PDB file of C-alpha atoms in Angstrom:
ATOM      1  CA  TYR A   1     119.488 174.183  89.310  1.00 42.00           C
ATOM      2  CA  TRP A   2     120.856 170.928  87.994  1.00 46.00           C
ATOM      3  CA  VAL A   3     119.453 167.664  86.769  1.00 50.00           C
ATOM      4  CA  GLU A   4     120.819 164.612  88.517  1.00 49.00           C
ATOM      5  CA  VAL A   5     120.850 161.477  86.381  1.00 52.00           C
ATOM      6  CA  VAL A   6     120.823 158.412  88.605  1.00 52.00           C
ATOM      7  CA  ARG A   7     121.552 154.896  87.342  1.00 55.00           C
ATOM      8  CA  ARG A   8     119.116 152.256  88.554  1.00 52.00           C
ATOM      9  CA  ARG A   9     120.590 149.788  91.011  1.00 56.00           C
ATOM     10  CA  THR A  10     119.305 146.967  88.816  1.00 61.00           C
ATOM     11  CA  ALA A  11     117.896 147.019  85.290  1.00 60.00           C
ATOM     12  CA  GLY A  12     114.376 148.400  85.169  1.00 57.00           C
ATOM     13  CA  LYS A  13     111.398 146.944  83.357  1.00 61.00           C
ATOM     14  CA  ALA A  14     110.433 150.227  81.721  1.00 58.00           C
ATOM     15  CA  SER A  15     111.192 150.634  78.042  1.00 61.00           C
ATOM     16  CA  ASN A  16     112.045 154.318  78.393  1.00 59.00           C
ATOM     17  CA  LYS A  17     115.563 155.293  79.367  1.00 63.00           C
ATOM     18  CA  PHE A  18     114.587 158.086  81.724  1.00 68.00           C
ATOM     19  CA  ASN A  19     111.863 158.451  84.296  1.00 70.00           C
ATOM     20  CA  PHE A  20     111.471 161.141  86.903  1.00 77.00           C
ATOM     21  CA  SER A  21     113.278 159.808  89.941  1.00 82.00           C
ATOM     22  CA  GLN A  22     113.313 162.255  92.835  1.00 87.00           C
ATOM     23  CA  THR A  23     112.980 165.735  94.218  1.00 91.00           C
ATOM     24  CA  MET A  24     115.285 166.813  97.027  1.00 93.00           C
ATOM     25  CA  LEU A  25     114.329 169.313  99.709  1.00 94.00           C
ATOM     26  CA  ARG A  26     116.624 170.523 102.479  1.00 94.00           C
ATOM     27  CA  VAL A  27     114.985 170.286 105.899  1.00 95.00           C
ATOM     28  CA  LYS A  28     115.780 171.835 109.264  1.00 95.00           C
ATOM     29  CA  ASP A  29     114.310 169.158 111.540  1.00 96.00           C
ATOM     30  CA  PRO A  30     113.846 165.704 109.999  1.00 97.00           C
ATOM     31  CA  LYS A  31     111.507 164.543 112.771  1.00 96.00           C
ATOM     32  CA  LYS A  32     108.988 167.266 111.910  1.00 96.00           C
ATOM     33  CA  SER A  33     109.425 166.986 108.139  1.00 96.00           C
ATOM     34  CA  VAL A  34     109.325 163.185 107.923  1.00 97.00           C
ATOM     35  CA  ASP A  35     106.241 163.159 110.180  1.00 96.00           C
ATOM     36  CA  PHE A  36     104.499 165.778 107.986  1.00 96.00           C
ATOM     37  CA  TYR A  37     105.038 163.825 104.771  1.00 96.00           C
ATOM     38  CA  LYS A  38     104.121 160.520 106.415  1.00 96.00           C
ATOM     39  CA  ARG A  39     100.815 162.122 107.433  1.00 93.00           C
ATOM     40  CA  LEU A  40     100.285 162.948 103.757  1.00 94.00           C
ATOM     41  CA  GLY A  41     100.521 159.219 103.057  1.00 93.00           C
ATOM     42  CA  MET A  42     104.187 158.846 102.188  1.00 96.00           C
ATOM     43  CA  LYS A  43     106.284 155.956 103.500  1.00 97.00           C
ATOM     44  CA  VAL A  44     109.950 156.081 104.538  1.00 97.00           C
ATOM     45  CA  MET A  45     111.660 153.744 102.086  1.00 97.00           C
ATOM     46  CA  ALA A  46     115.306 154.366 103.004  1.00 97.00           C
ATOM     47  CA  GLU A  47     117.538 156.422 105.277  1.00 97.00           C
ATOM     48  CA  LYS A  48     121.230 157.067 104.886  1.00 96.00           C
ATOM     49  CA  HIS A  49     123.196 158.722 107.671  1.00 97.00           C
ATOM     50  CA  PHE A  50     126.662 160.211 107.199  1.00 97.00           C
ATOM     51  CA  PRO A  51     127.827 161.203 110.702  1.00 97.00           C
ATOM     52  CA  ASP A  52     131.337 162.194 109.587  1.00 97.00           C
ATOM     53  CA  ALA A  53     129.940 164.518 106.925  1.00 97.00           C
ATOM     54  CA  LYS A  54     127.147 165.608 109.309  1.00 97.00           C
ATOM     55  CA  PHE A  55     124.138 165.010 107.091  1.00 97.00           C
ATOM     56  CA  SER A  56     121.335 162.469 106.613  1.00 97.00           C
ATOM     57  CA  LEU A  57     119.068 161.528 103.712  1.00 97.00           C
ATOM     58  CA  TYR A  58     115.478 160.298 104.002  1.00 98.00           C
ATOM     59  CA  PHE A  59     113.746 158.808 100.944  1.00 97.00           C
ATOM     60  CA  LEU A  60     109.935 158.760 101.005  1.00 96.00           C
ATOM     61  CA  ALA A  61     107.474 157.438  98.420  1.00 96.00           C
ATOM     62  CA  SER A  62     103.726 157.424  97.848  1.00 94.00           C
ATOM     63  CA  ASN A  63     101.508 154.546  96.758  1.00 90.00           C
ATOM     64  CA  VAL A  64     103.757 151.837  98.132  1.00 91.00           C
ATOM     65  CA  ALA A  65     102.200 148.598  99.391  1.00 91.00           C
ATOM     66  CA  ASP A  66     102.748 148.098 103.118  1.00 91.00           C
ATOM     67  CA  ALA A  67     104.493 144.796 102.343  1.00 90.00           C
ATOM     68  CA  ASP A  68     107.105 146.728 100.328  1.00 91.00           C
ATOM     69  CA  VAL A  69     107.910 149.203 103.102  1.00 94.00           C
ATOM     70  CA  PRO A  70     111.068 148.108 104.935  1.00 95.00           C
ATOM     71  CA  ASP A  71     110.922 147.409 108.662  1.00 95.00           C
ATOM     72  CA  ASP A  72     114.329 149.079 108.969  1.00 97.00           C
ATOM     73  CA  PRO A  73     114.897 151.799 106.353  1.00 97.00           C
ATOM     74  CA  THR A  74     118.582 152.073 107.306  1.00 97.00           C
ATOM     75  CA  THR A  75     119.572 148.664 105.893  1.00 96.00           C
ATOM     76  CA  GLU A  76     121.418 148.217 102.603  1.00 94.00           C
ATOM     77  CA  GLU A  77     118.437 146.167 101.376  1.00 94.00           C
ATOM     78  CA  ALA A  78     116.135 149.144 101.998  1.00 95.00           C
ATOM     79  CA  VAL A  79     118.490 151.497 100.146  1.00 92.00           C
ATOM     80  CA  LEU A  80     118.646 149.024  97.234  1.00 90.00           C
ATOM     81  CA  ALA A  81     114.853 148.648  97.152  1.00 90.00           C
ATOM     82  CA  ALA A  82     114.366 152.437  97.188  1.00 90.00           C
ATOM     83  CA  GLY A  83     116.827 152.735  94.306  1.00 86.00           C
ATOM     84  CA  ASN A  84     114.727 150.284  92.301  1.00 84.00           C
ATOM     85  CA  LEU A  85     111.405 152.083  92.704  1.00 86.00           C
ATOM     86  CA  PHE A  86     109.907 153.228  89.433  1.00 83.00           C
ATOM     87  CA  GLN A  87     107.832 156.013  90.964  1.00 87.00           C
ATOM     88  CA  PRO A  88     109.582 159.163  92.146  1.00 90.00           C
ATOM     89  CA  VAL A  89     110.706 159.645  95.718  1.00 94.00           C
ATOM     90  CA  LEU A  90     110.985 162.702  97.890  1.00 95.00           C
ATOM     91  CA  GLU A  91     114.516 163.011  99.241  1.00 96.00           C
ATOM     92  CA  LEU A  92     114.755 165.044 102.430  1.00 96.00           C
ATOM     93  CA  THR A  93     118.299 166.198 103.178  1.00 96.00           C
ATOM     94  CA  HIS A  94     119.142 167.197 106.736  1.00 96.00           C
ATOM     95  CA  ASN A  95     122.362 168.932 107.739  1.00 95.00           C
ATOM     96  CA  HIS A  96     122.975 167.939 111.348  1.00 96.00           C
ATOM     97  CA  GLY A  97     122.649 170.697 113.934  1.00 94.00           C
ATOM     98  CA  THR A  98     120.154 172.878 112.072  1.00 93.00           C
ATOM     99  CA  GLU A  99     117.298 171.526 114.211  1.00 93.00           C
ATOM    100  CA  ASP A 100     118.898 173.107 117.291  1.00 93.00           C
ATOM    101  CA  ASP A 101     119.388 176.575 115.783  1.00 93.00           C
ATOM    102  CA  ALA A 102     116.264 178.680 116.407  1.00 91.00           C
ATOM    103  CA  ASP A 103     117.295 181.227 113.762  1.00 91.00           C
ATOM    104  CA  PHE A 104     118.162 178.730 111.011  1.00 90.00           C
ATOM    105  CA  LYS A 105     115.941 178.686 107.920  1.00 85.00           C
ATOM    106  CA  HIS A 106     116.423 177.243 104.436  1.00 81.00           C
ATOM    107  CA  TYR A 107     115.540 179.367 101.439  1.00 78.00           C
ATOM    108  CA  ASN A 108     112.603 177.697  99.729  1.00 77.00           C
ATOM    109  CA  GLY A 109     113.082 179.259  96.302  1.00 74.00           C
ATOM    110  CA  ASN A 110     109.987 181.434  96.574  1.00 76.00           C
ATOM    111  CA  GLU A 111     111.375 184.408  98.508  1.00 76.00           C
ATOM    112  CA  GLU A 112     111.622 187.882  97.037  1.00 82.00           C
ATOM    113  CA  GLY A 113     114.773 188.017  94.914  1.00 79.00           C
ATOM    114  CA  ARG A 114     115.329 184.262  95.246  1.00 75.00           C
ATOM    115  CA  GLN A 115     112.562 182.836  93.065  1.00 70.00           C
ATOM    116  CA  GLY A 116     113.247 179.584  91.302  1.00 73.00           C
ATOM    117  CA  PHE A 117     111.818 176.472  92.908  1.00 78.00           C
ATOM    118  CA  GLY A 118     108.039 176.321  92.759  1.00 80.00           C
ATOM    119  CA  HIS A 119     106.422 173.557  94.777  1.00 87.00           C
ATOM    120  CA  ILE A 120     105.768 169.853  95.068  1.00 91.00           C
ATOM    121  CA  GLY A 121     102.247 168.504  94.654  1.00 91.00           C
ATOM    122  CA  PHE A 122      99.925 165.807  95.925  1.00 92.00           C
ATOM    123  CA  LEU A 123      96.795 164.444  94.270  1.00 91.00           C
ATOM    124  CA  VAL A 124      93.872 163.861  96.622  1.00 93.00           C
ATOM    125  CA  ASP A 125      90.274 162.747  96.233  1.00 92.00           C
ATOM    126  CA  ASP A 126      88.856 165.692  98.216  1.00 93.00           C
ATOM    127  CA  VAL A 127      90.874 168.924  98.364  1.00 94.00           C
ATOM    128  CA  TYR A 128      88.714 170.454 101.092  1.00 95.00           C
ATOM    129  CA  GLN A 129      88.989 167.417 103.389  1.00 95.00           C
ATOM    130  CA  ALA A 130      92.748 167.193 102.758  1.00 95.00           C
ATOM    131  CA  CYS A 131      93.126 170.858 103.731  1.00 95.00           C
ATOM    132  CA  ASP A 132      91.087 170.300 106.900  1.00 95.00           C
ATOM    133  CA  ASP A 133      93.431 167.412 107.751  1.00 95.00           C
ATOM    134  CA  ILE A 134      96.512 169.607 107.175  1.00 95.00           C
ATOM    135  CA  ARG A 135      95.027 172.346 109.368  1.00 95.00           C
ATOM    136  CA  GLU A 136      94.590 169.780 112.157  1.00 94.00           C
ATOM    137  CA  LEU A 137      98.336 169.095 111.891  1.00 92.00           C
ATOM    138  CA  GLY A 138      98.908 172.775 112.671  1.00 93.00           C
ATOM    139  CA  TYR A 139     100.160 173.931 109.269  1.00 93.00           C
ATOM    140  CA  GLY A 140      98.949 176.952 107.333  1.00 93.00           C
ATOM    141  CA  PHE A 141      98.325 177.778 103.715  1.00 95.00           C
ATOM    142  CA  LYS A 142      99.821 179.979 101.065  1.00 93.00           C
ATOM    143  CA  LYS A 143      96.512 179.610  99.197  1.00 94.00           C
ATOM    144  CA  GLU A 144      93.254 178.175 100.528  1.00 94.00           C
ATOM    145  CA  PRO A 145      91.091 176.042  98.194  1.00 93.00           C
ATOM    146  CA  ASP A 146      88.709 178.912  97.411  1.00 91.00           C
ATOM    147  CA  GLY A 147      91.290 181.709  97.497  1.00 90.00           C
ATOM    148  CA  GLY A 148      92.521 183.508  94.411  1.00 87.00           C
ATOM    149  CA  ASN A 149      91.335 182.968  90.854  1.00 86.00           C
ATOM    150  CA  MET A 150      91.826 179.208  90.722  1.00 84.00           C
ATOM    151  CA  LYS A 151      89.232 177.531  92.919  1.00 85.00           C
ATOM    152  CA  GLY A 152      89.475 173.990  94.202  1.00 87.00           C
ATOM    153  CA  LEU A 153      93.232 173.712  94.711  1.00 91.00           C
ATOM    154  CA  ALA A 154      95.407 174.766  97.605  1.00 95.00           C
ATOM    155  CA  PHE A 155      99.007 175.374  98.585  1.00 94.00           C
ATOM    156  CA  ALA A 156      99.934 174.358 102.138  1.00 96.00           C
ATOM    157  CA  TRP A 157     103.197 175.158 103.899  1.00 95.00           C
ATOM    158  CA  ASP A 158     105.344 172.231 105.036  1.00 95.00           C
ATOM    159  CA  PRO A 159     107.461 172.500 108.237  1.00 94.00           C
ATOM    160  CA  ASP A 160     110.316 174.132 106.280  1.00 92.00           C
ATOM    161  CA  GLY A 161     108.183 176.649 104.408  1.00 91.00           C
ATOM    162  CA  TYR A 162     108.055 174.804 101.081  1.00 92.00           C
ATOM    163  CA  PRO A 163     104.728 175.130  99.270  1.00 93.00           C
ATOM    164  CA  VAL A 164     102.860 171.853  98.824  1.00 95.00           C
ATOM    165  CA  GLU A 165     100.133 171.885  96.179  1.00 93.00           C
ATOM    166  CA  ILE A 166      96.964 169.972  97.021  1.00 94.00           C
ATOM    167  CA  ILE A 167      95.013 169.209  93.862  1.00 91.00           C
ATOM    168  CA  LYS A 168      92.055 166.989  93.018  1.00 89.00           C
ATOM    169  CA  ARG A 169      92.939 163.606  91.586  1.00 85.00           C
ATOM    170  CA  GLY A 170      91.795 163.568  87.964  1.00 80.00           C
ATOM    171  CA  GLY A 171      92.125 167.337  87.625  1.00 72.00           C
ATOM    172  CA  MET A 172      90.273 170.365  88.786  1.00 67.00           C
ATOM    173  CA  ASP A 173      86.566 170.690  88.114  1.00 62.00           C
ATOM    174  CA  TYR A 174      86.104 173.940  86.221  1.00 55.00           C
ATOM    175  CA  GLN A 175      82.445 173.070  85.643  1.00 52.00           C
ATOM    176  CA  GLN A 176      83.085 173.304  81.934  1.00 48.00           C
ATOM    177  CA  LYS A 177      80.545 172.116  79.405  1.00 46.00           C
ATOM    178  CA  ASN A 178      81.743 170.063  76.485  1.00 48.00           C
ATOM    179  CA  VAL A 179      80.581 171.337  73.115  1.00 51.00           C
ATOM    180  CA  GLU A 180      80.179 168.809  70.341  1.00 54.00           C
TER     181      GLU A 180
END
């Protein structure tokens, strides 16, 4: 693994010098993957296509006002705006041609002998409702909300087999009592 340090396109307003910028996942079929993450509330902020190098990049973000979402994410203005976001983005990297290969599969970092990457996570108001919504999209779960020892959180599978944690906004309710 490596840490990529990315310079802001323009000076930021934050006093800190570093903020978490992005997570990159390799995807087999960008249509399926972009659609999945859009259904989780993310917006496509920028796209960059490199036909000669045979790959494309899709940058998605959460909690973006509709007015700030570009009409055309392929413009230089959209790429500049995405580079100026303070919140992190999800970068989906697609190597052209993988979508047509029935046997192609990316390693997700959680396979036997290939552990490393864990998961990405989303905060939701209602874990159970969010899981019902994901089921309606046709995706399964590594861990259901009431499975295992930790109740009230889930891990869904995205179209490429990456685990996506679904956790209650504000933290899990362990039904703990405060002692004073």
